[in-house]
Short mmCIF file of C-alpha atoms in Angstrom, two decimals:
data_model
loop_
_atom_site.label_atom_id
_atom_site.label_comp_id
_atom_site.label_asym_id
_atom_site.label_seq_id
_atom_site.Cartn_x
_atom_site.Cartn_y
_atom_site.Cartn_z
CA UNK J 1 0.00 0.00 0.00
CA UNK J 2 1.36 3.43 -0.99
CA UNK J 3 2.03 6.08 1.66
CA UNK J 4 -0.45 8.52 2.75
CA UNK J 5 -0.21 12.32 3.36
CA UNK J 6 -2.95 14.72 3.71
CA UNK J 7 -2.48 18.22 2.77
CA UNK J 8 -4.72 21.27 3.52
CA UNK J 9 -4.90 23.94 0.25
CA UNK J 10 -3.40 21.59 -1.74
CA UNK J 11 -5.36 22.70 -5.36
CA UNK J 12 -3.17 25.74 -5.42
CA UNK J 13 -0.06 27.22 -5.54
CA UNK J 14 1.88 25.81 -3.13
CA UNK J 15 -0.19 23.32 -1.78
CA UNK J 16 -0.76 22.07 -5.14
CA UNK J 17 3.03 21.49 -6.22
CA UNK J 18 3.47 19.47 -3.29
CA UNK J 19 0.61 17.60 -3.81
CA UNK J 20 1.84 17.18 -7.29
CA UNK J 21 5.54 16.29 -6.10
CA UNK J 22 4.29 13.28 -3.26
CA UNK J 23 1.82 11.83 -6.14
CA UNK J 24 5.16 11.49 -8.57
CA UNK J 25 6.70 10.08 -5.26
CA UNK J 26 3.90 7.58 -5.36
CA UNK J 27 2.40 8.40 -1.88
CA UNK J 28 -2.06 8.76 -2.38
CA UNK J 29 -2.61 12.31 -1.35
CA UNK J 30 -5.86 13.54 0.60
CA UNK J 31 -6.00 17.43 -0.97
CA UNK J 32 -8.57 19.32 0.99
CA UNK J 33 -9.89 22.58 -0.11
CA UNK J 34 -12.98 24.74 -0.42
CA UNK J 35 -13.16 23.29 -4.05
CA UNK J 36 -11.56 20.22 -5.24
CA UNK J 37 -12.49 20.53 -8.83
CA UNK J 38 -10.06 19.44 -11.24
CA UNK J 39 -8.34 17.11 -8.65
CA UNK J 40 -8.43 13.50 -10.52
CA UNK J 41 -6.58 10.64 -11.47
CA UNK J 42 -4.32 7.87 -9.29
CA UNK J 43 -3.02 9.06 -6.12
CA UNK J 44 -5.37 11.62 -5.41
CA UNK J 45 -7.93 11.70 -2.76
CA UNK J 46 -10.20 14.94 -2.72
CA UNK J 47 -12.40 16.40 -0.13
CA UNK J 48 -14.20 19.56 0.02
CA UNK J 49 -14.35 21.46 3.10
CA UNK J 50 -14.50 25.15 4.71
CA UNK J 51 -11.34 24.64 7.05
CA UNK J 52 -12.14 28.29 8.61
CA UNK J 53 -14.94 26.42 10.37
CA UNK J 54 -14.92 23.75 12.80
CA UNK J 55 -17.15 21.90 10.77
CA UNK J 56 -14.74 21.93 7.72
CA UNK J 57 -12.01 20.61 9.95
CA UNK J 58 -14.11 17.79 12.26
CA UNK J 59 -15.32 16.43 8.61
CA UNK J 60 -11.77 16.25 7.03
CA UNK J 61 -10.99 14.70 10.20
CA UNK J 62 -13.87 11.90 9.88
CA UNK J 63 -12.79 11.32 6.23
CA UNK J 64 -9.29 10.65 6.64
CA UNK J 65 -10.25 8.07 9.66
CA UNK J 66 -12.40 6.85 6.96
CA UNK J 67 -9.33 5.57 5.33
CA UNK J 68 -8.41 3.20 7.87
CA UNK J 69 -4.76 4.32 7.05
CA UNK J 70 -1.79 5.80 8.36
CA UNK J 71 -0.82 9.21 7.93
CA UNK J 72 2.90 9.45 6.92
CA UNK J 73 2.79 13.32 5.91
CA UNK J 74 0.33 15.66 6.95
CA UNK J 75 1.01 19.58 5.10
CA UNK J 76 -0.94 22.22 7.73
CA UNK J 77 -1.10 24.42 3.94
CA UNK J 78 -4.21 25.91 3.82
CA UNK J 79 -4.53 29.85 4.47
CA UNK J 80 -5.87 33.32 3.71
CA UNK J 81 -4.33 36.56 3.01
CA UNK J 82 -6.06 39.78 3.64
CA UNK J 83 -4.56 42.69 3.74
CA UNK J 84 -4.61 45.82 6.23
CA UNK J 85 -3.96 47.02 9.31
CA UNK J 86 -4.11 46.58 13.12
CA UNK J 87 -5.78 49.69 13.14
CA UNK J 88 -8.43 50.09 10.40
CA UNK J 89 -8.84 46.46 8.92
CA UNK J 90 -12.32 45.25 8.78
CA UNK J 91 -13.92 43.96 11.89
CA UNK J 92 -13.66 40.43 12.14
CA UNK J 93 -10.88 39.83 9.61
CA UNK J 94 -8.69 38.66 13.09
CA UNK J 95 -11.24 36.12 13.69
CA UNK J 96 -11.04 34.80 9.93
CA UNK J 97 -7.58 34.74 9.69
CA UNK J 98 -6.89 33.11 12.79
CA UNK J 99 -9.57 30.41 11.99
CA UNK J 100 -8.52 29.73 8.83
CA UNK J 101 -4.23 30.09 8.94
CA UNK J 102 -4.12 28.70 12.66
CA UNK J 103 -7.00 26.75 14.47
CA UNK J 104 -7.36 24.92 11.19
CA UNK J 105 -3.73 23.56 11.52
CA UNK J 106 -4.41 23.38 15.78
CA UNK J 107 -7.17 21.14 15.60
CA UNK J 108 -6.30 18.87 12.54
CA UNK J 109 -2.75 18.35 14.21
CA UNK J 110 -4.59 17.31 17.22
CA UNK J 111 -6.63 14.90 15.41
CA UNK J 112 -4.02 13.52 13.57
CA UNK J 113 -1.10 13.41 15.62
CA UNK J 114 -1.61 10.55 18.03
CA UNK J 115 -1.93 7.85 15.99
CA UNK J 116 1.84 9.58 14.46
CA UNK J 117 3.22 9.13 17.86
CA UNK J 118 1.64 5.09 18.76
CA UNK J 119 3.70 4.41 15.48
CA UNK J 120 6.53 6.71 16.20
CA UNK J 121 6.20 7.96 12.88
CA UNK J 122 5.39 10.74 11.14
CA UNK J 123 6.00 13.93 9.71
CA UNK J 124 4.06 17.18 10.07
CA UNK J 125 5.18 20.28 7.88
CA UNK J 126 3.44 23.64 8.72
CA UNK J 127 3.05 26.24 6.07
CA UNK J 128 4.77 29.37 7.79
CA UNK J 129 6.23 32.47 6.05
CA UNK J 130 8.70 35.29 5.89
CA UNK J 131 5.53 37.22 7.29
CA UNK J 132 6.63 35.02 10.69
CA UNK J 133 9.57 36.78 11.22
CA UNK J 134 9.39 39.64 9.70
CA UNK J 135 6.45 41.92 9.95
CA UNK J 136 5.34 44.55 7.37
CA UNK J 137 2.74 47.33 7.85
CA UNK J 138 -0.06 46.23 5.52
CA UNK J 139 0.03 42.25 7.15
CA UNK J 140 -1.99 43.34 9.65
CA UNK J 141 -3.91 39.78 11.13
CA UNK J 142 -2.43 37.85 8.86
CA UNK J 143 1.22 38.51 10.25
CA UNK J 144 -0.24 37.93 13.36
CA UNK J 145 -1.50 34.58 12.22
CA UNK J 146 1.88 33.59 10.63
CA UNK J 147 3.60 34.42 13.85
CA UNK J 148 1.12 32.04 15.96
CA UNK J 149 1.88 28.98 13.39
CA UNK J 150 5.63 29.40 13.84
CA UNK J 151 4.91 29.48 17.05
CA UNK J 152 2.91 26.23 17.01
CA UNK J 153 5.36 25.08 15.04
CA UNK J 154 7.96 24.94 17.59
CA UNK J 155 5.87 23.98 20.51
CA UNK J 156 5.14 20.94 18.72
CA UNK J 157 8.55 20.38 17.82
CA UNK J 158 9.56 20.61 21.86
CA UNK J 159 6.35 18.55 22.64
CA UNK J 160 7.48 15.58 19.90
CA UNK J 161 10.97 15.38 20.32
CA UNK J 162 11.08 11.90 22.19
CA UNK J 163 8.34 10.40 19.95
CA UNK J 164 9.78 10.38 16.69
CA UNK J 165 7.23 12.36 14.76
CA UNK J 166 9.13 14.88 13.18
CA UNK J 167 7.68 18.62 12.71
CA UNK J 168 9.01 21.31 9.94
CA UNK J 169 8.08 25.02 9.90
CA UNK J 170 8.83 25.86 5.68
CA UNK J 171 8.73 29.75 5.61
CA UNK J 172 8.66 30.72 2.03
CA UNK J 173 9.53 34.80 0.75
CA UNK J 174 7.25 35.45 -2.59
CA UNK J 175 6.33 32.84 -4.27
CA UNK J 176 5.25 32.37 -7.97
CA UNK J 177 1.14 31.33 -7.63
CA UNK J 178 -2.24 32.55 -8.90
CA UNK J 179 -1.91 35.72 -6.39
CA UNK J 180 0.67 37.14 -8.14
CA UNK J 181 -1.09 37.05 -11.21
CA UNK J 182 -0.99 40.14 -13.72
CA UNK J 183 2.56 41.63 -11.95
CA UNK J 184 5.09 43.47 -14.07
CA UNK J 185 8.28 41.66 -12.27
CA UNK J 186 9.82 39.10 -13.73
CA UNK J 187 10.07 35.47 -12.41
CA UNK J 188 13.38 35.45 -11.48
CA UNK J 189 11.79 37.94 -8.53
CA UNK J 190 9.93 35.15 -7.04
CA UNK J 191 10.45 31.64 -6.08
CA UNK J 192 9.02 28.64 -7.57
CA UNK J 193 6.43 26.54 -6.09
CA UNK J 194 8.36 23.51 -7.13
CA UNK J 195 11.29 24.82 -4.74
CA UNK J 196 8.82 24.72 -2.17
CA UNK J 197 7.72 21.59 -3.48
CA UNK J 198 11.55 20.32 -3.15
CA UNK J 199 12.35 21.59 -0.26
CA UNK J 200 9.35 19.90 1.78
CA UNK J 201 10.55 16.47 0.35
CA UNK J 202 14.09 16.86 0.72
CA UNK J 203 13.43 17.33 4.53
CA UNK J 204 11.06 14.02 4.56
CA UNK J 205 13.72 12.17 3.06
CA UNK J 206 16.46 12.58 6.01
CA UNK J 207 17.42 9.33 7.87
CA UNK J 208 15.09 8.90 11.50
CA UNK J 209 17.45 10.65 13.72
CA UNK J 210 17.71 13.99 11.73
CA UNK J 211 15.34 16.79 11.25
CA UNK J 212 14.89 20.12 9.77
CA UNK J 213 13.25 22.26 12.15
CA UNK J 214 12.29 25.45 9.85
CA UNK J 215 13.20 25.69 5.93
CA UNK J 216 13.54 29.57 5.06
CA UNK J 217 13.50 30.28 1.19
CA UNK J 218 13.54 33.94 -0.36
CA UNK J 219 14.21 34.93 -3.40
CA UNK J 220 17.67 35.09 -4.91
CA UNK J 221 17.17 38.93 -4.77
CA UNK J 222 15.79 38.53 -1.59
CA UNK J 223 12.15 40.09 -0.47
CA UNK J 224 9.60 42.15 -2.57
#
């Protein structure tokens, strides 16, 4: 039976080269988004789900116990960028973003992660970014949410340490996707999903007793 890795916002972008890269490394890939359309063929496993809501994230749950399989990989991907300020963003765009680029990843890890550790195996990535470490003035909530999942990320790395699940904060500069669609720069400005992609993998494929605790890519040129 192939390997198994379930990856949240995995039909775009990001998300969607590493879904692409662990299908060519023959593992079957559960790709959850809001829409799954388009996602066919061997090795894919789509499921449709609002993973703001706790809903969305209790019925991915159900349908990967559905499986009856072990989770190898799970990507925390999924996320939402809105732009703004502390001071004047929209009321309740905190609330979304936190949902949807933290408590998403909180309670699927949760759900997930046990059965990791009874095996003592397992890998968990989380979808960070430069926006962790470095905050700009129009990141508003989202910054704020990229923080909290770095932080996450290495509480859980503290917590699993003796288990041997393994846990990998990837914090990516601008990256080449749909949202950058229509800009004037050229490519050479951005990085490539695929390095993304590469970098995840590269990471998975260390021997047991090594791990990468956070991957940080820019640009050659460094940040927009």
């Amino acid at each position: 039976m192939k390997s198994l890795a379930v990856i949240t916002g995995g039909t775009k972008g990001i998300g969607r080269a590493i879904t692409d890269k662990l299908i060519s490394e023959q593992f079957d890939v559960v790709v959850c988004a809001r829409s799954v359309d388009g996602m066919s063929g061997a090795g894919y496993l789509p499921f449709a789900a609002d993973l703001g809501t706790r809903a969305g994230v209790d019925a991915l749950l159900d349908y990967v116990r559905s499986l009856g399989r072990p989770v190898d990989i799970l990507v925390n991907n999924t996320g939402l960028f809105l732009p703004g300020q502390i001071q004047n963003e929209a009321e309740g765009t905190f609330e979304q973003l936190m949902n949807t680029n933290v408590a998403s990843a909180y309670h699927i890890t949760r759900g997930l992660v046990s059965s990791m550790v009874a095996r003592r195996k397992g890998h968990i990535f989380m979808m960070c970014s430069t926006a962790s470490i470095t905050p700009y003035t129009n990141g508003g909530s989202y910054c704020i949410s990229k923080f909290a999942l770095l932080g996450m990320s290495r509480v859980l790395r503290e917590e699993l340490k003796p288990t041997g699940v393994k846990v990998t904060a990837l914090l990516p500069g601008a990256t080449l996707t749909d949202s950058w669609a229509g800009t004037d720069l050229p490519a050479d400005r951005f990085i490539a999903a695929a390095d993304v992609a590469n970098s995840l993998w590269a990471a998975y494929t260390l021997s047991p007793s090594a791990v990468i605790e956070e991957i940080l890519l820019r640009p050659q040129l460094g940040d927009l």
